GROMACS .gro file of C-alpha atoms in nm:
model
  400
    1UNK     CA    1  19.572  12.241   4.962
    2UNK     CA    2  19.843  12.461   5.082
    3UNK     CA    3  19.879  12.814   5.200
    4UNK     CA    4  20.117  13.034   5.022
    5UNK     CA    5  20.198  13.385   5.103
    6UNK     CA    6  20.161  13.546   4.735
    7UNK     CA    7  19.904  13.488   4.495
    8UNK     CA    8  19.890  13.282   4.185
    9UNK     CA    9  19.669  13.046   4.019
   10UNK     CA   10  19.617  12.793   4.183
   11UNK     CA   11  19.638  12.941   4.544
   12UNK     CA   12  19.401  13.224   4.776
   13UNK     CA   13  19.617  13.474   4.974
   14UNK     CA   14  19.565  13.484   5.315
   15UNK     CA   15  19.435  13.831   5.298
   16UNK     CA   16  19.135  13.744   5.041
   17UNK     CA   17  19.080  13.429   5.258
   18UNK     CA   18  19.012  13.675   5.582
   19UNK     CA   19  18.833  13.936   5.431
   20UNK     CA   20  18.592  13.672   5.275
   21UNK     CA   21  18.523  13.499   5.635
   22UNK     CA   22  18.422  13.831   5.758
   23UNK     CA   23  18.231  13.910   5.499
   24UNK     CA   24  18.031  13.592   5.546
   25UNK     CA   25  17.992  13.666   5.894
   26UNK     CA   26  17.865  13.988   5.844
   27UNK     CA   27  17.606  13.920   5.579
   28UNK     CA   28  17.508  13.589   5.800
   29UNK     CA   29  17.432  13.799   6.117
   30UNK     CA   30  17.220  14.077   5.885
   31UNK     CA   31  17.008  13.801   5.772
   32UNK     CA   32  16.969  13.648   6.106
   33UNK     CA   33  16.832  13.973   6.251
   34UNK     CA   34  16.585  14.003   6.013
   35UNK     CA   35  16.465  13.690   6.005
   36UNK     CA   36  16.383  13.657   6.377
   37UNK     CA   37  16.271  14.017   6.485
   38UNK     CA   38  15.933  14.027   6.622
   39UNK     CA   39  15.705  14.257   6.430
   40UNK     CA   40  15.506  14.536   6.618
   41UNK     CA   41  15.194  14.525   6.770
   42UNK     CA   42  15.039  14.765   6.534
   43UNK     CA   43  15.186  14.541   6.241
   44UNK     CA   44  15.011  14.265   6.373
   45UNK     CA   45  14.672  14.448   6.469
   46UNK     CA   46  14.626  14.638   6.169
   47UNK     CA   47  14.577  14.393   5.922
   48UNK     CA   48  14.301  14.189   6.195
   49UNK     CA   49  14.166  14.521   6.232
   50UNK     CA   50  14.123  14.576   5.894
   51UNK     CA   51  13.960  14.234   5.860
   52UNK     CA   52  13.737  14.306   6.153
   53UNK     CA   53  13.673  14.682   6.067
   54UNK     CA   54  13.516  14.522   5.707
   55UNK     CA   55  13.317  14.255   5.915
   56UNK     CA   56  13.175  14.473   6.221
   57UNK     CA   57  12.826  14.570   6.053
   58UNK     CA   58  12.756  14.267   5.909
   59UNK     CA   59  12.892  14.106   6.279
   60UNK     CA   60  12.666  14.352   6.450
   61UNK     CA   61  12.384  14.330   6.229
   62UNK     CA   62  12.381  13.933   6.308
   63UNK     CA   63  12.367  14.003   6.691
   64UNK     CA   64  12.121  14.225   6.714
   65UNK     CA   65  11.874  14.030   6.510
   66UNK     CA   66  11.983  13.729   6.734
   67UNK     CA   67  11.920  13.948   7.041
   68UNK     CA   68  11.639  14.041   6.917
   69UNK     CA   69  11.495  13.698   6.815
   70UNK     CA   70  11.622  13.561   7.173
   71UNK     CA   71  11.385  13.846   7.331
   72UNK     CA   72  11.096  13.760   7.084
   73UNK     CA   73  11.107  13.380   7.213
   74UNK     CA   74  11.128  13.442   7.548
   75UNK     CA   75  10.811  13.684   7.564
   76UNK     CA   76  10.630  13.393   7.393
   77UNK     CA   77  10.731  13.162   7.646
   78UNK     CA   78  10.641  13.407   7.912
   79UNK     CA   79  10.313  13.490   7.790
   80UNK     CA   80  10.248  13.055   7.680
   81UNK     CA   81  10.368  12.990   8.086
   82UNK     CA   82  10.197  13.275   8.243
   83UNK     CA   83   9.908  13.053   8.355
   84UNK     CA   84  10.117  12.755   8.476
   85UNK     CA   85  10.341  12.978   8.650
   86UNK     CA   86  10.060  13.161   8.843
   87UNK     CA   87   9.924  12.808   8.978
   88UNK     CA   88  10.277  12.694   9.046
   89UNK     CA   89  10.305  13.055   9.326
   90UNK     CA   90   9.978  13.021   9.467
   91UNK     CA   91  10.129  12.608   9.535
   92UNK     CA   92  10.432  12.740   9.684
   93UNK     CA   93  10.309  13.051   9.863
   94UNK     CA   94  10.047  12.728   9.985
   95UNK     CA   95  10.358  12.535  10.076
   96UNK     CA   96  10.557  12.838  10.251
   97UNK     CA   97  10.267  12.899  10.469
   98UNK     CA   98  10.183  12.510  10.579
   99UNK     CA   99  10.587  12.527  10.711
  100UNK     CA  100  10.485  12.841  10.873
  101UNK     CA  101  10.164  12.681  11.031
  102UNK     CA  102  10.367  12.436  11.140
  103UNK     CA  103  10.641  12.583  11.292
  104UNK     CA  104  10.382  12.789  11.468
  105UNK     CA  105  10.161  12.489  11.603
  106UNK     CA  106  10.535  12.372  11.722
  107UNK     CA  107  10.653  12.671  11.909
  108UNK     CA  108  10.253  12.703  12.075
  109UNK     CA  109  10.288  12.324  12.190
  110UNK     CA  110  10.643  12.407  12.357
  111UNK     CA  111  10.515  12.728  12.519
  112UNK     CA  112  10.183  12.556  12.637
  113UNK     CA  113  10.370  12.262  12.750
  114UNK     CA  114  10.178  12.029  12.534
  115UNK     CA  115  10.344  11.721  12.447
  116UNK     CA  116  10.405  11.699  12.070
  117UNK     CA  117  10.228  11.462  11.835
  118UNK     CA  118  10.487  11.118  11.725
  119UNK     CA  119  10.357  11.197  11.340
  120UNK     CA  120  10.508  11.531  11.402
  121UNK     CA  121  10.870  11.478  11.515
  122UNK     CA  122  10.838  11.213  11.197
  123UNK     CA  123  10.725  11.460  11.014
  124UNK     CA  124  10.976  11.675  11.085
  125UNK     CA  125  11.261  11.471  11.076
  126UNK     CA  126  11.226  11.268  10.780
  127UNK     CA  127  11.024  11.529  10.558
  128UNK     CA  128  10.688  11.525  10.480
  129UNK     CA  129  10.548  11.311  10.219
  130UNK     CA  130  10.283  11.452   9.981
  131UNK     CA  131   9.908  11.270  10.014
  132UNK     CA  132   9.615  11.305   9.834
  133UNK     CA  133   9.343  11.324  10.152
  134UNK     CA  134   9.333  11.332  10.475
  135UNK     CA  135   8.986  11.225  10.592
  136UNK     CA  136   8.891  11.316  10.972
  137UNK     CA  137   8.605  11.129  11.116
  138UNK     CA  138   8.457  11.340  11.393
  139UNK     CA  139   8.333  11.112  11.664
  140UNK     CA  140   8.264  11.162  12.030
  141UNK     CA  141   8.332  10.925  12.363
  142UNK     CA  142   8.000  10.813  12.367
  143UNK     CA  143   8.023  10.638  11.984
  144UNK     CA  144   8.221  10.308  12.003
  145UNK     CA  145   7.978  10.130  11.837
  146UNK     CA  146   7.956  10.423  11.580
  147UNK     CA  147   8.334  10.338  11.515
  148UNK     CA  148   8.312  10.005  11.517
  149UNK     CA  149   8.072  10.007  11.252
  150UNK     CA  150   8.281  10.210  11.078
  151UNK     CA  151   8.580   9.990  11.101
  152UNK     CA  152   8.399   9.678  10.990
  153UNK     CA  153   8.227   9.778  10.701
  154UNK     CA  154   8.420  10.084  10.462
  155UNK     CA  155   8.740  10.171  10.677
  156UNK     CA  156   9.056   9.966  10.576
  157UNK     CA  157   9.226   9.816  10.911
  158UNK     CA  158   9.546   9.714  11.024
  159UNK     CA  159   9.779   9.633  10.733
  160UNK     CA  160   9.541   9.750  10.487
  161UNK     CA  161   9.452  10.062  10.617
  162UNK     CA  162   9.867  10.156  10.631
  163UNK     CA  163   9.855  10.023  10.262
  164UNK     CA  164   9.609  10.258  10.210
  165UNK     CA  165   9.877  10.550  10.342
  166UNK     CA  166  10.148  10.446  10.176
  167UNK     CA  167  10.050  10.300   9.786
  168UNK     CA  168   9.704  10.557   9.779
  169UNK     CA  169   9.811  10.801   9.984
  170UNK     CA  170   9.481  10.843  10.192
  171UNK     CA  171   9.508  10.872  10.551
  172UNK     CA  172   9.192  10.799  10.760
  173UNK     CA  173   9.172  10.896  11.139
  174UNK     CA  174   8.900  10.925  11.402
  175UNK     CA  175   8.931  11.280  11.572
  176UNK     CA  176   8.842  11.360  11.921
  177UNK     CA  177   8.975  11.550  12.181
  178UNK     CA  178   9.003  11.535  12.515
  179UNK     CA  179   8.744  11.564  12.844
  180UNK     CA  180   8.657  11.837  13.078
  181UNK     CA  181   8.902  11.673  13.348
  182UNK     CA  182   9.216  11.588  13.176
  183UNK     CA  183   9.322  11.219  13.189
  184UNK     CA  184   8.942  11.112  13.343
  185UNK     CA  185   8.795  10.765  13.277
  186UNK     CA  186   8.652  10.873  12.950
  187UNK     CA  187   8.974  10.992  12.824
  188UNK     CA  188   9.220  10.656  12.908
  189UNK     CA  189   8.916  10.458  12.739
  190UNK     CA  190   8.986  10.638  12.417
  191UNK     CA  191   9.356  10.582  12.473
  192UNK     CA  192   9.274  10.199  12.541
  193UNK     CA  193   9.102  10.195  12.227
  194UNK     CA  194   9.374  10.389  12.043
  195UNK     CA  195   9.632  10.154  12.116
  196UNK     CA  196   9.432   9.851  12.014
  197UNK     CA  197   9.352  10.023  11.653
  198UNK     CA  198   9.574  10.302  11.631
  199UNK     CA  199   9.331  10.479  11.420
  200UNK     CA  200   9.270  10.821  11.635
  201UNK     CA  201   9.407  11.198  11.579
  202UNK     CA  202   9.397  11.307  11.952
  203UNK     CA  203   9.334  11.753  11.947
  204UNK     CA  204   9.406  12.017  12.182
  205UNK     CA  205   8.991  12.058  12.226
  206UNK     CA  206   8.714  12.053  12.527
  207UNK     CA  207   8.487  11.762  12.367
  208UNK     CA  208   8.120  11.931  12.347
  209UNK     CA  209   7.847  11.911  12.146
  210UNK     CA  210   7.789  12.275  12.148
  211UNK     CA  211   8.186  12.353  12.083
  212UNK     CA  212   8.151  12.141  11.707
  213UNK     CA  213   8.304  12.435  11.518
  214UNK     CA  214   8.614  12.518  11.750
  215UNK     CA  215   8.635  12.122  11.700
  216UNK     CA  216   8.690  12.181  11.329
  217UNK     CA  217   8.906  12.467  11.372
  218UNK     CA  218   9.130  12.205  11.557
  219UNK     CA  219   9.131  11.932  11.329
  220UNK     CA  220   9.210  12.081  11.028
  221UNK     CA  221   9.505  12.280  11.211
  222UNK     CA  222   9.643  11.989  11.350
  223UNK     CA  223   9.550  11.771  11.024
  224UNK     CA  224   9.781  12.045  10.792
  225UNK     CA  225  10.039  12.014  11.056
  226UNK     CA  226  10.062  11.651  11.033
  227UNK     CA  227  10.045  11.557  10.698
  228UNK     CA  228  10.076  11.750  10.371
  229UNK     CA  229   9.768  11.662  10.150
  230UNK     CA  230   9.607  11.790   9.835
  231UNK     CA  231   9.266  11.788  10.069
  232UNK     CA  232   9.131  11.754  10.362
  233UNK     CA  233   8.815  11.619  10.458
  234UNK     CA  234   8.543  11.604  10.762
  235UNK     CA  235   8.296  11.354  10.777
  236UNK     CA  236   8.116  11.238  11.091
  237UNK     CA  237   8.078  10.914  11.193
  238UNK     CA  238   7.707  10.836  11.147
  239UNK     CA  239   7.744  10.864  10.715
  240UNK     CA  240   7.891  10.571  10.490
  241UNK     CA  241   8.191  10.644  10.239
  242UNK     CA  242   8.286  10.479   9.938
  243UNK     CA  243   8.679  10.613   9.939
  244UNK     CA  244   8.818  10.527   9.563
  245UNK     CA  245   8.478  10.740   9.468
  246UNK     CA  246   8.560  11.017   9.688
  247UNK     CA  247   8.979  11.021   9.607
  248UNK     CA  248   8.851  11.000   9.210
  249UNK     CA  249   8.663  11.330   9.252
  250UNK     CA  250   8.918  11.525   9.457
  251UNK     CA  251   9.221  11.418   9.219
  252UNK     CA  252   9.066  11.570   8.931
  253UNK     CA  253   9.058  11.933   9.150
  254UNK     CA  254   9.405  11.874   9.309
  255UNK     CA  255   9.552  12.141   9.077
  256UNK     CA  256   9.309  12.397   9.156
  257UNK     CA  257   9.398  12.638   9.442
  258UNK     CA  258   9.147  12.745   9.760
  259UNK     CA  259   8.836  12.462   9.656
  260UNK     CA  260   8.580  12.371   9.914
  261UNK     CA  261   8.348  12.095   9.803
  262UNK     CA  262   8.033  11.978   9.903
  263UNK     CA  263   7.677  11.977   9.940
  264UNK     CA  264   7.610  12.313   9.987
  265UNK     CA  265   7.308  12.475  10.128
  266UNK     CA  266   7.148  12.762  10.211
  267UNK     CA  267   6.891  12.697  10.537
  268UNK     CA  268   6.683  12.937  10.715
  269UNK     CA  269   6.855  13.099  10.986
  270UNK     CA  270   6.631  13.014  11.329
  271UNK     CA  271   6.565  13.255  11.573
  272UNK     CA  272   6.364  13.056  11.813
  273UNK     CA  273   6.510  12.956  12.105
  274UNK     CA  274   6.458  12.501  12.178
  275UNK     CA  275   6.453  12.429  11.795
  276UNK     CA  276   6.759  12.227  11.708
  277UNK     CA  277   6.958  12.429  11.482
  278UNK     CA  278   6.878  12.736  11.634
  279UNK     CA  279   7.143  13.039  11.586
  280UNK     CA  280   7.181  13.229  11.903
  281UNK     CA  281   7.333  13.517  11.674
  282UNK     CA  282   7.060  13.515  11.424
  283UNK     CA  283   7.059  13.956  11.400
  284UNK     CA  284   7.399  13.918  11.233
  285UNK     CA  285   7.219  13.744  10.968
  286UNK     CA  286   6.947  14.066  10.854
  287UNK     CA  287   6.599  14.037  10.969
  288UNK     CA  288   6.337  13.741  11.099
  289UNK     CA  289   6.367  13.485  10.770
  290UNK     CA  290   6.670  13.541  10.600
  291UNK     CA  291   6.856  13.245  10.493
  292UNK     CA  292   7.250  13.168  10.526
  293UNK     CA  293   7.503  13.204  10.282
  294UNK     CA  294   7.618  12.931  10.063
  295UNK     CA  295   7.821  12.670  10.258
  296UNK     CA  296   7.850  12.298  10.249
  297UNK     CA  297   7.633  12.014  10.449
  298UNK     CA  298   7.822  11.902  10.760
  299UNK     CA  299   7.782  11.525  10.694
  300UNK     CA  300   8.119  11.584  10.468
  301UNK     CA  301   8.275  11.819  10.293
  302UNK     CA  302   8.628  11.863  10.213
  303UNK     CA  303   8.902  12.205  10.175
  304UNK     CA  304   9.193  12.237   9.974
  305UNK     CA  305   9.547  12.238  10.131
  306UNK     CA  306   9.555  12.634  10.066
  307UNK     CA  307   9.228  12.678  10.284
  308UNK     CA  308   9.330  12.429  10.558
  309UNK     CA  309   9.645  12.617  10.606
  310UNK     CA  310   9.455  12.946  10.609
  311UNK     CA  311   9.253  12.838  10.901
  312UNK     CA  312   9.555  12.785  11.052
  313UNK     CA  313   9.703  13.025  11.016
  314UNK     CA  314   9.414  13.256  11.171
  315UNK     CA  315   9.248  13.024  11.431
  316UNK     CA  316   9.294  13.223  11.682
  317UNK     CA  317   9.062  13.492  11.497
  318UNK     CA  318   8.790  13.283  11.325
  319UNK     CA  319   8.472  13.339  11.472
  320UNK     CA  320   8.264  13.038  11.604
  321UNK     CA  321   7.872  12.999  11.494
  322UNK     CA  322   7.719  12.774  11.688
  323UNK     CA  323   7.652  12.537  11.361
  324UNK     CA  324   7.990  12.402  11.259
  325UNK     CA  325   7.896  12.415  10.886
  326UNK     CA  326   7.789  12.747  10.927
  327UNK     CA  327   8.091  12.881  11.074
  328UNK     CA  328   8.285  12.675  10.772
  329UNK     CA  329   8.147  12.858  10.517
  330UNK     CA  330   8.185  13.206  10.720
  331UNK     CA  331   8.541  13.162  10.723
  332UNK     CA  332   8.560  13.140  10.376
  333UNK     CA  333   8.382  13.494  10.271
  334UNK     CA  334   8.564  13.734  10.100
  335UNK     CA  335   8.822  13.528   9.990
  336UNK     CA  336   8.882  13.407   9.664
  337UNK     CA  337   8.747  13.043   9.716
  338UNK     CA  338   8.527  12.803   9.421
  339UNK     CA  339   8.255  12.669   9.580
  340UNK     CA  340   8.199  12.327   9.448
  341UNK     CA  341   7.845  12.178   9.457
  342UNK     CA  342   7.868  11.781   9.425
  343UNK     CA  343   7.535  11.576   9.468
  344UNK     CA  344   7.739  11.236   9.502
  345UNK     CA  345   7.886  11.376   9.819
  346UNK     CA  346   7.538  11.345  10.018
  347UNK     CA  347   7.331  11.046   9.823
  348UNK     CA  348   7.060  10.901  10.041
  349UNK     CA  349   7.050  10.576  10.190
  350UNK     CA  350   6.838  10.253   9.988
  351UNK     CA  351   6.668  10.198   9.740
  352UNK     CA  352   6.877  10.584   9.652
  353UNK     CA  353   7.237  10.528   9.634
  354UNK     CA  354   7.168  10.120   9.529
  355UNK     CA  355   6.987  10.217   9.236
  356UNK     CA  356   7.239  10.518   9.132
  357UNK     CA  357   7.521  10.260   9.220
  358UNK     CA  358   7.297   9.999   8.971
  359UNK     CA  359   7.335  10.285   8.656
  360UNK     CA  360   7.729  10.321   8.739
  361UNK     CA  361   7.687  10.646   8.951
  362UNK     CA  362   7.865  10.522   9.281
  363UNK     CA  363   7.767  10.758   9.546
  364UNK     CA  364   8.084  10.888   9.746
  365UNK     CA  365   7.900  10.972  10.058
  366UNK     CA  366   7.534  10.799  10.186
  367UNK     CA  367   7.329  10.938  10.473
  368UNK     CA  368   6.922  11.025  10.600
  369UNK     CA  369   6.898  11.369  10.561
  370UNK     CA  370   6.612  11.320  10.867
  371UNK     CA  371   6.862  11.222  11.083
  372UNK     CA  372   7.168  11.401  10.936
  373UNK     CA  373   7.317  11.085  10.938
  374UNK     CA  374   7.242  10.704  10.866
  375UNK     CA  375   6.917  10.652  11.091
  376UNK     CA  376   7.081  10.399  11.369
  377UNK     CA  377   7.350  10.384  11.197
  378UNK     CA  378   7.541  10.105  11.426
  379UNK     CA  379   7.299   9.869  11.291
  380UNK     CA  380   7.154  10.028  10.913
  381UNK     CA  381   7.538  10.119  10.818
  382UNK     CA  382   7.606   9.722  10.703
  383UNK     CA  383   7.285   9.737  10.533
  384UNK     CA  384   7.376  10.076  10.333
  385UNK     CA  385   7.749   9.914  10.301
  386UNK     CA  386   7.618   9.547  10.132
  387UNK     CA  387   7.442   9.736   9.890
  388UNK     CA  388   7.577  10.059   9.835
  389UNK     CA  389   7.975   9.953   9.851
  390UNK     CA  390   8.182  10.091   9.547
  391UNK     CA  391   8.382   9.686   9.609
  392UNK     CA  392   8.709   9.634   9.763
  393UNK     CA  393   8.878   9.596   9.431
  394UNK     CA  394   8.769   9.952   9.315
  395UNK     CA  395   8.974  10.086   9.616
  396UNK     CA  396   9.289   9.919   9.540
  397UNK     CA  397   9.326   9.899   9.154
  398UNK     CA  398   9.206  10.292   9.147
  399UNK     CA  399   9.492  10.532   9.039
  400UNK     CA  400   9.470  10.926   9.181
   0.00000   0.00000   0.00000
């Protein structure tokens, strides 16, 4: 094609040519601007809020019957979880205070310049490991052969005794504390005799026949400082004990807070001076004849974790009667604990607890009530054990 300068048919003047080109141009760049500008805010929110303006009741009217429902199901679960969640405090407010007790027997042992129990540090260090019992056999300096008896008829030893601790979670110790004169010949026997069976819990007490209840104040504060257990139980060393028996009862109560179990009684309080038993504060009891409260037989009973702690706690407080089970059950008025009254916990020797171990009903715990104890029971204790035993195998195929 060629440019010419005038028109004619089969040319374009110059003139046309340019005014076309701008033309183009012009009408390009007005549709390019309207193509790309951005629209305004309130052109882009007023059609959403249109759409959300026709939603909102029905949106709102959705999330307040959800809220609503939410709340409904969670006042159902409150009130369905009130009573777990009640038992699950009074366990930790248990716990809390055991740390405190504790912490406390710690700082007293460091002020006093006591040295500080092995099982403690461990205790401390590693954590403390949750058992069912701990079962404290109070003995004196005099009773080796008591012991002995002891270990050779229903007390695992050696191997099977720390079996016992660490696949049934039952921890048996003889407690005793020390004599009169510190570190005397009566005192490095027991530590003799310690180190051949390792099977004592040593306490910050004056041994004394007439000091039995600050004895059990003692054990069961150091006992909760030691280990952490469901229970705790006190037996003396004169009574036979069938253990699986005994763990099978207190597992079924573990879940139950401040339990004391036992035989309980409810003697004559004696006035007369020279009668055993007698109660040199008898006026606190009422007049001549009254009778003690309800408390438990001291051959054995056994306290919850929550109770152990509490005496504890206040030990310093407690008042001593001069009958250990007497000032056990004292402690324990006014507060909010279930007395538990189990007859298997104080069965008599044979023919009794063979022929109620004949008809299935193993006795946990077998003594003379005449003697408060097993009648010689160095000798008498095999006798009640060959035919009174729950078996070996009932101990270790038992589950608590």
């Amino acid at each position: 094609m060629s440019w010419r300068r005038g028109g004619g048919d089969g040319g374009l003047s110059r003139r046309w040519a340019f005014l076309l080109c701008v033309g183009s141009f012009c009408l390009g760049l007005l549709f390019t601007n309207r193509m790309w500008t951005l629209p305004e805010a309130s052109e882009i929110a007023r059609p959403n809020a249109n759409v959300e303006e026709s939603n909102m009741p029905v949106a709102a009217e959705c999330g307040s019957k959800k809220i609503q429902e939410k709340h409904d199901y969670r006042d159902i679960l409150q009130v369905q979880d009130a009573h777990h969640d009640v038992q699950s405090l009074d366990k930790t407010i248990a716990s809390l205070e055991t740390e405190l007790s504790a912490a406390r027997s710690l700082q007293e042992s460091l002020l006093n310049g006591s040295p500080v129990a092995e099982e403690f540090k461990a205790s401390e260090s590693i954590g403390r490991r949750k058992y069912l019992m701990v079962i404290g056999i109070n003995t004196a300096f005099s009773s080796r052969k008591r012991r002995d008896s002891i270990r050779y008829t229903w007390m695992p030893q050696g191997e099977k005794r720390k079996n016992l601790e660490e696949e049934k979670g039952i921890i048996i110790r003889f407690v005793i504390g020390h004599s009169a004169i510190s570190g005397g010949i009566v005192d490095r026997a027991i530590e003799a005799e310690d180190r051949k069976h390792g099977d004592f819990m040593r306490i910050d007490h004056v041994e004394g026949y007439l000091a039995l209840s600050g004895k059990t104040k003692a054990y069961f504060a150091t006992a909760v400082s030691l280990w952490d257990a469901d229970f705790y139980v006190k037996v003396d060393d004169d009574v036979h004990v069938n253990i699986a028996t005994l763990g099978q009862i207190l597992s079924r109560l573990a879940l139950k807070p401040r339990v004391y179990i036992g035989c309980m009684k409810s003697g004559p309080v004696l006035s007369e001076k020279g009668v055993r038993y007698y109660e040199p504060e008898h006026w606190k009891f009422g007049e001549s004849g009254n009778k003690y409260f309800r408390h438990a037989t001291g051959q054995l009973y056994a306290i919850s974790k929550d109770l152990a702690t509490y005496i504890s706690i206040n030990k310093h407080i407690l008042h001593k009667y001069i009958n250990e089970d007497v000032s056990l059950g004292s402690w324990f008025i006014g507060l909010d604990v279930e007395h538990i009254d189990d007859k298997r916990l104080c069965c008599g020797t044979p023919p009794d607890c063979e022929w109620k171990a004949q008809a299935g009903n193993i006795c946990a715990a077998s003594f003379d009530w005449r003697c408060s104890g097993i009648c010689n029971s160095e000798g008498r204790i095999w006798e009640v054990h060959n035919k009174c035993a729950e078996g070996e195998k009932v101990l270790w195929n038992s589950t608590f």
